[in-house]
Tab-separated table of C-alpha atoms in Angstrom:
chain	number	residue	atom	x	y	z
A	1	UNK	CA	1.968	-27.055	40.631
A	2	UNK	CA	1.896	-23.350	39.468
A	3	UNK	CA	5.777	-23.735	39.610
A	4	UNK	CA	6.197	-26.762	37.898
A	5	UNK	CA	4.328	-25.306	34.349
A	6	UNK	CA	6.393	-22.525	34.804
A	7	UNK	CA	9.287	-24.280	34.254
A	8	UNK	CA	7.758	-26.535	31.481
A	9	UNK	CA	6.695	-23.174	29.564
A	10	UNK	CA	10.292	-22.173	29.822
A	11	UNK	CA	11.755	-25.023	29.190
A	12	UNK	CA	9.260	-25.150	26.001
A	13	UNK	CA	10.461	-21.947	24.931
A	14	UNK	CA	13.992	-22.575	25.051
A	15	UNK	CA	12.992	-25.747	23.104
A	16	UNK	CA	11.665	-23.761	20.197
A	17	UNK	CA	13.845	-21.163	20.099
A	18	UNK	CA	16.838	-23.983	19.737
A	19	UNK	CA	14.769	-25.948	17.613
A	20	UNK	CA	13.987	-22.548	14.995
A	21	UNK	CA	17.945	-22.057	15.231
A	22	UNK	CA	17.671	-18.274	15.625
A	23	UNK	CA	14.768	-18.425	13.098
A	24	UNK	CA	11.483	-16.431	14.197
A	25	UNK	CA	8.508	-17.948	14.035
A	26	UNK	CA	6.039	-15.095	12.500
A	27	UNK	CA	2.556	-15.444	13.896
A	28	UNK	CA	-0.596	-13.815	12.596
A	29	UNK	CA	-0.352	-9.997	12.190
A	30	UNK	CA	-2.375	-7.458	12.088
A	31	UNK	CA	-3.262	-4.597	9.406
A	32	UNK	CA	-1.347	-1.321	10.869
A	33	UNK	CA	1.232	-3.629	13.121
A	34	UNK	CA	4.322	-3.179	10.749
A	35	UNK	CA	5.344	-0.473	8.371
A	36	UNK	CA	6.949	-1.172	4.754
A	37	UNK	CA	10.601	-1.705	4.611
A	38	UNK	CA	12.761	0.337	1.523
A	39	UNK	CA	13.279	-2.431	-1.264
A	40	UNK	CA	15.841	-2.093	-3.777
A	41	UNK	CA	13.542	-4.224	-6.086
A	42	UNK	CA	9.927	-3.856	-5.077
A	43	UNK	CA	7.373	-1.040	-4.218
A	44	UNK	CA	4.391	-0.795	-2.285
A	45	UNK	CA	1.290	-1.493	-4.119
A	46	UNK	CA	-1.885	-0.306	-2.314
A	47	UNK	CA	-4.598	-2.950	-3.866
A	48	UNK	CA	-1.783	-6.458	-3.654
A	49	UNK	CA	1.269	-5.666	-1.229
A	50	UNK	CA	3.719	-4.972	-3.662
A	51	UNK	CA	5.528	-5.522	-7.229
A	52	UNK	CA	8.456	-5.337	-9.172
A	53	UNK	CA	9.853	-1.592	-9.599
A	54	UNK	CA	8.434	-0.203	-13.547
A	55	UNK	CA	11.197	-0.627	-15.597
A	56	UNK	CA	13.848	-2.155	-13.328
A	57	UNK	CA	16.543	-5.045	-13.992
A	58	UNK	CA	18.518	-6.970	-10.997
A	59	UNK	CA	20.209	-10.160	-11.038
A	60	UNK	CA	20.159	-13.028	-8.138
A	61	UNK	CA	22.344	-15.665	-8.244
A	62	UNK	CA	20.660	-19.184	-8.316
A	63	UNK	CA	21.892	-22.100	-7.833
A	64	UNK	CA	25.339	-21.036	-8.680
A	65	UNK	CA	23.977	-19.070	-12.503
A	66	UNK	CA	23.134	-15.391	-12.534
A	67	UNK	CA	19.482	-14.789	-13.013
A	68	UNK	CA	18.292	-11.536	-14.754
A	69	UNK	CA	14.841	-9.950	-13.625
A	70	UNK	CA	13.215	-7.202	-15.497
A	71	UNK	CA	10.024	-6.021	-15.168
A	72	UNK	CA	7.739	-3.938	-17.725
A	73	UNK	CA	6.663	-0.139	-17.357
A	74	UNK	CA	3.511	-1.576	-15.149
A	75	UNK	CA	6.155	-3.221	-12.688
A	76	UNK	CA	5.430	-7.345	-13.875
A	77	UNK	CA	7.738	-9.294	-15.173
A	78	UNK	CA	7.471	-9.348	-18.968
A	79	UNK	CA	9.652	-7.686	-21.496
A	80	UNK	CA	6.757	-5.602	-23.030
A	81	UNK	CA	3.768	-3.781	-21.529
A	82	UNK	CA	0.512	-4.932	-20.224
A	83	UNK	CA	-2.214	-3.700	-23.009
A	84	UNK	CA	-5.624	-5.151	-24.222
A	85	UNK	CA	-4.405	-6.979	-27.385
A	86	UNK	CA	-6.987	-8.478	-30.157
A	87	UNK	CA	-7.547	-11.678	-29.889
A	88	UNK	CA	-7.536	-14.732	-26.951
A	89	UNK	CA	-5.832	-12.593	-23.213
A	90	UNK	CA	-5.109	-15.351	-20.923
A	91	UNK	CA	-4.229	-13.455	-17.160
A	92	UNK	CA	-2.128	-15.535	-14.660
A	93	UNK	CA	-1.518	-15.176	-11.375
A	94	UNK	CA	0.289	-16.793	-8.719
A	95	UNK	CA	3.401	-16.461	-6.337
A	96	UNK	CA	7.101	-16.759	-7.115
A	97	UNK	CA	6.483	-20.144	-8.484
A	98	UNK	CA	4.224	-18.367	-11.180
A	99	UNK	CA	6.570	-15.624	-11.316
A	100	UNK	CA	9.542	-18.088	-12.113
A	101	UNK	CA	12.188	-17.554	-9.317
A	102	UNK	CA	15.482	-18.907	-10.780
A	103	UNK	CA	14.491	-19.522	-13.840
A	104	UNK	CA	15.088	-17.115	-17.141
A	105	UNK	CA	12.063	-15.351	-18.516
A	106	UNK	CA	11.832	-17.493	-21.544
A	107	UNK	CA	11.362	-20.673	-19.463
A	108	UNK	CA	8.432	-19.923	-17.261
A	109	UNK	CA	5.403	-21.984	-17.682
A	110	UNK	CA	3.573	-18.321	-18.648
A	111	UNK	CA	5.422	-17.152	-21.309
A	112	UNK	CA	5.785	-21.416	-22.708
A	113	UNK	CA	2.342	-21.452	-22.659
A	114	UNK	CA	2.144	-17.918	-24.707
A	115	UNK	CA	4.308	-19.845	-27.435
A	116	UNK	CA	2.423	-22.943	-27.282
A	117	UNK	CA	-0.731	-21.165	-28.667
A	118	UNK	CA	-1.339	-19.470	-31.776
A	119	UNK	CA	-2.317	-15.858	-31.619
A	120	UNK	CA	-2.891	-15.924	-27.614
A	121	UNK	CA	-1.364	-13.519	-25.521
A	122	UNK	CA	-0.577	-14.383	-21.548
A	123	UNK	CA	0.039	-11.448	-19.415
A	124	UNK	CA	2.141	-12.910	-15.859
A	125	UNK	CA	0.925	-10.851	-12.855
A	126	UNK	CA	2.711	-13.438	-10.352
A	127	UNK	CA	4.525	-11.931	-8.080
A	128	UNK	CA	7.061	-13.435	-5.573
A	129	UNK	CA	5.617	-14.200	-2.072
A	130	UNK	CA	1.782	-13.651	-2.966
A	131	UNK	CA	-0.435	-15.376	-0.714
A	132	UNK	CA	-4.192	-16.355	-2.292
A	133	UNK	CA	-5.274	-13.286	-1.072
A	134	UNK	CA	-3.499	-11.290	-3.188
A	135	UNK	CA	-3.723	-13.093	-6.122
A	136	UNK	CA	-7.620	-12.509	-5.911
A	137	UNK	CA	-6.894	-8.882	-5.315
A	138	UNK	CA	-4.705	-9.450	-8.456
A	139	UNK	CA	-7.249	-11.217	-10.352
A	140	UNK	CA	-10.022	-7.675	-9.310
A	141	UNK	CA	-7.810	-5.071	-9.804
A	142	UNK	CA	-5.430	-5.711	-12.556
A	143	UNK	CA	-6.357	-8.809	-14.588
A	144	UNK	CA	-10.299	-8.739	-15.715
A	145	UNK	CA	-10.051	-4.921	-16.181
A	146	UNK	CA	-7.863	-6.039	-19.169
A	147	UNK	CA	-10.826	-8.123	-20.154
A	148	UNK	CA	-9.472	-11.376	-20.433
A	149	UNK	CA	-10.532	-14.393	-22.072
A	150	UNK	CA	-9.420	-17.001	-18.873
A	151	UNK	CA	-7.506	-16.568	-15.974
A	152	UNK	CA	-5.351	-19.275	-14.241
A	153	UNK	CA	-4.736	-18.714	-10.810
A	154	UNK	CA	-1.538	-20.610	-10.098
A	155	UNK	CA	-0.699	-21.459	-5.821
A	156	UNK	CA	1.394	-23.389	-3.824
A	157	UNK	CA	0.213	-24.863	-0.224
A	158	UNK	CA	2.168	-22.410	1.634
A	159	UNK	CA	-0.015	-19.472	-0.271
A	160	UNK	CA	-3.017	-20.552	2.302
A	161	UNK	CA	-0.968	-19.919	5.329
A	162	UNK	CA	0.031	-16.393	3.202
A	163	UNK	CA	-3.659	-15.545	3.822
A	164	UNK	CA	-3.046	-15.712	7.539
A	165	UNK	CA	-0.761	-12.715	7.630
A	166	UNK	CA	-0.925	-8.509	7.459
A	167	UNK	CA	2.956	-8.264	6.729
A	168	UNK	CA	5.251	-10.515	4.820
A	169	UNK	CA	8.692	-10.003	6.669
A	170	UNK	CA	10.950	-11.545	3.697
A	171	UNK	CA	9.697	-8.726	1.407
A	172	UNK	CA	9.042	-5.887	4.199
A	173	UNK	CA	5.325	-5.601	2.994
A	174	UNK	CA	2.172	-5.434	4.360
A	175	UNK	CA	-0.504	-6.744	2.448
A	176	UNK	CA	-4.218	-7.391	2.180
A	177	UNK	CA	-5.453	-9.679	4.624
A	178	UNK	CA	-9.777	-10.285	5.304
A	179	UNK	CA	-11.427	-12.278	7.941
A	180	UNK	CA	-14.740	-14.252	7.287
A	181	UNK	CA	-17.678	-13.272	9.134
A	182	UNK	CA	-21.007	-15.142	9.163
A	183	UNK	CA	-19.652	-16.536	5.577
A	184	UNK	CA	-19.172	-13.157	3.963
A	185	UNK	CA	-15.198	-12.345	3.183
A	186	UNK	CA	-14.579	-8.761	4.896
A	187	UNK	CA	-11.151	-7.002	5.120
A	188	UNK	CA	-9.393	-7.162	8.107
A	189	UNK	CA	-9.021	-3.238	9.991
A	190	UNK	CA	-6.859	-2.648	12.904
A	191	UNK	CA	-9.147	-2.614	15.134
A	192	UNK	CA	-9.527	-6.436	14.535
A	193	UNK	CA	-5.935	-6.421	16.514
A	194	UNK	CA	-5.420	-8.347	19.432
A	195	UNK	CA	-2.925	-6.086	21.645
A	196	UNK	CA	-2.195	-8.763	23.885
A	197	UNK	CA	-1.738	-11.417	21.495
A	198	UNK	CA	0.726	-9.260	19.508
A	199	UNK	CA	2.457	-8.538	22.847
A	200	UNK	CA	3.008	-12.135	24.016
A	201	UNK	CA	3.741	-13.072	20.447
A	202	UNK	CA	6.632	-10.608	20.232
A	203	UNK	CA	8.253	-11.896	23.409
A	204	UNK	CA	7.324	-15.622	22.996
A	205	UNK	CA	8.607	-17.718	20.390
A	206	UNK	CA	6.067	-20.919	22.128
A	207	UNK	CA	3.142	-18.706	21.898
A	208	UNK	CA	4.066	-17.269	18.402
A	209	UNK	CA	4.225	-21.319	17.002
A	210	UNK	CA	1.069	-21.813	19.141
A	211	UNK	CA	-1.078	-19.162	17.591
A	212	UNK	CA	0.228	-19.567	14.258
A	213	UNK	CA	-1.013	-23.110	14.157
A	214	UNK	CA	-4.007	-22.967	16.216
A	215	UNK	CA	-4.825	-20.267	12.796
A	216	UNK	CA	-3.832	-22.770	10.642
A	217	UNK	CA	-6.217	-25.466	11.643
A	218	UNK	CA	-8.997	-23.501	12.411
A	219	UNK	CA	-9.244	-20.505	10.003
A	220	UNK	CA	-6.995	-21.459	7.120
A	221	UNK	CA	-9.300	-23.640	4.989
A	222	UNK	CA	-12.659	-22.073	5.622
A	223	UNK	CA	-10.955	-18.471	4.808
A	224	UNK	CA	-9.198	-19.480	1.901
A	225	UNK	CA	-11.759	-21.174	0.232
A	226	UNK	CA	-14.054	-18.568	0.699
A	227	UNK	CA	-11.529	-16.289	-1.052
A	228	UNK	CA	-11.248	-19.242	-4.105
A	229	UNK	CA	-14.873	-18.842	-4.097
A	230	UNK	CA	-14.697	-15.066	-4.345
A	231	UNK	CA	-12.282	-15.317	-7.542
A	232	UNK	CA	-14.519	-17.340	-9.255
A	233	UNK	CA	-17.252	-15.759	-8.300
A	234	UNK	CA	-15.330	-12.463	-9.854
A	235	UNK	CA	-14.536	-14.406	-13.318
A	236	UNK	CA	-17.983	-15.637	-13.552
A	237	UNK	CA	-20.133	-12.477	-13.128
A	238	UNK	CA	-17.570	-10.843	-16.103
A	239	UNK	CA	-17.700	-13.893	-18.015
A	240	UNK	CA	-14.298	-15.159	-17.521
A	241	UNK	CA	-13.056	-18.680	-17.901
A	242	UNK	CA	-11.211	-19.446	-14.631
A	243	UNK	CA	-8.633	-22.390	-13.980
A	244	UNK	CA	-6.683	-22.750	-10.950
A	245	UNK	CA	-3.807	-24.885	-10.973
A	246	UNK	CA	-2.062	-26.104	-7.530
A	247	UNK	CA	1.844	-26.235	-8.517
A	248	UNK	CA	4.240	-28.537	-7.179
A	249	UNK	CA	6.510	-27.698	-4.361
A	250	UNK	CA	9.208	-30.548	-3.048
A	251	UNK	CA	7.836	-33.774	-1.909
A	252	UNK	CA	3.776	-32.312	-2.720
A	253	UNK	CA	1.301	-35.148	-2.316
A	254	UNK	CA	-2.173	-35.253	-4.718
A	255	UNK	CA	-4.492	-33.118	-2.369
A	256	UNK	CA	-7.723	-35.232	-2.731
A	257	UNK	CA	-9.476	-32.206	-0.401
A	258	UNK	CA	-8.598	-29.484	-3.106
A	259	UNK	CA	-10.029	-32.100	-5.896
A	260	UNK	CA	-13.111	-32.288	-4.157
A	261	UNK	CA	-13.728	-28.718	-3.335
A	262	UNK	CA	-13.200	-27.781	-6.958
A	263	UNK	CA	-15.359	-30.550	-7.838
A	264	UNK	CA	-18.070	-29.226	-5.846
A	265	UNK	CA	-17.894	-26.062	-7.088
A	266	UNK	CA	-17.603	-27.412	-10.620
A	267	UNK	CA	-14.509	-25.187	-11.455
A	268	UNK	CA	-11.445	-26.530	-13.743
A	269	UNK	CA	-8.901	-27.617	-11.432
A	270	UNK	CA	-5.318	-28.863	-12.275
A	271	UNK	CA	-3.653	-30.470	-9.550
A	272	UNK	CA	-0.109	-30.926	-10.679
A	273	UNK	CA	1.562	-33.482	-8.345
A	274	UNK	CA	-1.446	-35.820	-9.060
A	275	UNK	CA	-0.299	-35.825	-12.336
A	276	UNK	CA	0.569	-39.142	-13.691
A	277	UNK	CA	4.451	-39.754	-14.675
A	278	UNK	CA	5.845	-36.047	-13.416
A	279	UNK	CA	9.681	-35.270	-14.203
A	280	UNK	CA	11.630	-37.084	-11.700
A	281	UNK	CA	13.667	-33.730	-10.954
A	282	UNK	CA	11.374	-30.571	-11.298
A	283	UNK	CA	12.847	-28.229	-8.574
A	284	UNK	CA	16.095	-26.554	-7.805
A	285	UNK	CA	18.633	-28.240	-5.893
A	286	UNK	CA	19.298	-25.457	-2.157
A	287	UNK	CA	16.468	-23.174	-3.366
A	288	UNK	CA	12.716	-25.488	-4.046
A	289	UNK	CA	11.331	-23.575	-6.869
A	290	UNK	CA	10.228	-24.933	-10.414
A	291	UNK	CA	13.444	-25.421	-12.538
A	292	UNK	CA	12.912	-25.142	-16.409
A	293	UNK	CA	12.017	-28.796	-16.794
A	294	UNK	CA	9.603	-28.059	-13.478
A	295	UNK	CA	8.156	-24.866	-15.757
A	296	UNK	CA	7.809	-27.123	-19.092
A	297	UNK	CA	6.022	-29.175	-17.489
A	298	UNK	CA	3.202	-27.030	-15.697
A	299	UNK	CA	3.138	-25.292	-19.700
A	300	UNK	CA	2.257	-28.533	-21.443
A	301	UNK	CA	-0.627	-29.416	-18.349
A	302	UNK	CA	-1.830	-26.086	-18.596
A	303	UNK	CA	-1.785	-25.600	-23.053
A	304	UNK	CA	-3.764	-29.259	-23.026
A	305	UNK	CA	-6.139	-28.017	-20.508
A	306	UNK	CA	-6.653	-25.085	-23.230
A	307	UNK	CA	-6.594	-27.059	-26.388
A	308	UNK	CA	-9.273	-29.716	-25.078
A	309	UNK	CA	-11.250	-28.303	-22.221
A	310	UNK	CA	-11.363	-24.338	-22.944
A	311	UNK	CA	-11.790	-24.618	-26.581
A	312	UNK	CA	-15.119	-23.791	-26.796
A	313	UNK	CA	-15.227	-21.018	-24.108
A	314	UNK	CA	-11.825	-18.954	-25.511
A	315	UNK	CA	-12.910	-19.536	-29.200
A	316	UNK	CA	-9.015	-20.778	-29.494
């Protein structure tokens, strides 16, 4: 017997690791497990993970077309400075699809919704690979000290699985991660580390995938709806209009659960694939961001949610 699940546990691993193709699975980690990597691009940030370098322009290429990225003397991307203007301040944050990964500056949703409105200025504090998480850290420590009139929160699904992790190995980061306990939102120490889990995760590609979605199911929604909770909860007690908008990725589904959480909280909520009559072709071909008719589209959701709903909290 005890040899027989031997086998089947190696036979299971070699099944994963053929099935990943060389890929690793990346399991829950812990605060202090990794150090930062050097990024030609990005710095450490101590309250979010990380952002752009101040002042700093690189190109990617996309889809076949050179992309330009430049970020402002705060390190967002934005060709002027963060500042507390006059008038309506609309804060956004979000992830890369926010931060508009292979498309131009001029054609994310943020800066279409900017020109949409009269007199309104939208500061973009997305920033690639952000998990929920972060963008509530975002949302604390850099968005309603500006004092803003609303603040969207922008996501993906895959940001709620972002909330699961300590280190983000595509960017080399660590970042904030908390843990719930009896309810209340706390952030996670390394002395929440499991030294055996990390140790059969490094050496087990089966146990890595096993962990990683035993997470999923059973901590991912309370934990990041907690953290939803907290960012309202943040807007509210500064008197902040808050609207979170779930964006599209390839093949997205209406998310009826999201509709009735937000429902039940009785916060604006845009879900964007339950849209009626989306763009047949909103992402880019190899890559699954937003293209710029993907962007356009979010903008004119979004700037009719402002015109109609948030008229009479932003005085627009």
């Amino acid at each position: 017997m005890l040899v027989s699940i031997v086998i089947a546990l190696v036979l299971a691993e070699m099944g994963v690791r053929i099935v990943r193709k060389g890929q690793p699975i990346t399991p829950p980690t812990y605060v202090g497990q990794n150090t930062n990597r050097p990024s030609k691009n990005f710095v450490a940030d101590a309250q979010t993970g990380w952002r752009m370098r101040r002042n700093h322009e690189f190109e990617r290429s996309i889809d076949g077309q050179r992309k330009t990225f430049r970020s402002n003397g705060q390190g967002f991307r934005s060709n002027v400075d963060f500042d507390h203007p006059a008038g309506v301040l609309i804060g956004v944050a979000g992830d890369s699809f926010a931060w508009g990964s292979g498309v131009d500056y001029s054609e994310t949703f943020g800066n279409l919704v900017e020109e949409s409105l009269d007199d309104v200025t939208l500061h973009n504090f997305a920033m690639p690979g952000f998990g929920l998480d972060q963008m509530w850290m975002s949302v604390r420590h850099q968005i309603l000290p500006l004092n803003p009139s609303l603040v969207v929160v922008a996501f993906i699904d895959d940001d709620f699985t972002r909330s699961m992790i300590a280190f983000k190995d595509k960017e080399g980061f660590n970042k904030p991660r908390f843990l719930l306990d009896d309810g209340m939102l706390r952030p996670q120490s390394s002395a929440d580390a499991s030294m055996v889990n990390m140790m059969l995760a490094s050496r087990s590609q089966l146990w890595a995938g096993v962990t990683l979605v035993y997470s999923i199911l059973s901590e991912s929604w309370p934990l990041n709806t907690a953290i939803l909770d907290a960012i309202a909860s943040d807007c509210q007690q500064q008197g902040v209009t808050i609207l979170f908008v779930r964006l599209p990725e390839r093949n997205s589904k209406p998310s009826r659960r999201l509709v009735r959480f937000f429902h039940s909280r009785g916060l604006p909520f845009i879900d964007i694939p339950g849209l009626e009559y989306p763009p047949a072709d909103i992402h880019i071909k190899g890559d699954g961001h937003l293209n710029a008719t993907g962007h356009a589209f979010v903008a004119d959701a979004v700037s009719n949610w402002i015109k109609h709903s948030a008229i009479n909290h932003l005085n627009y």
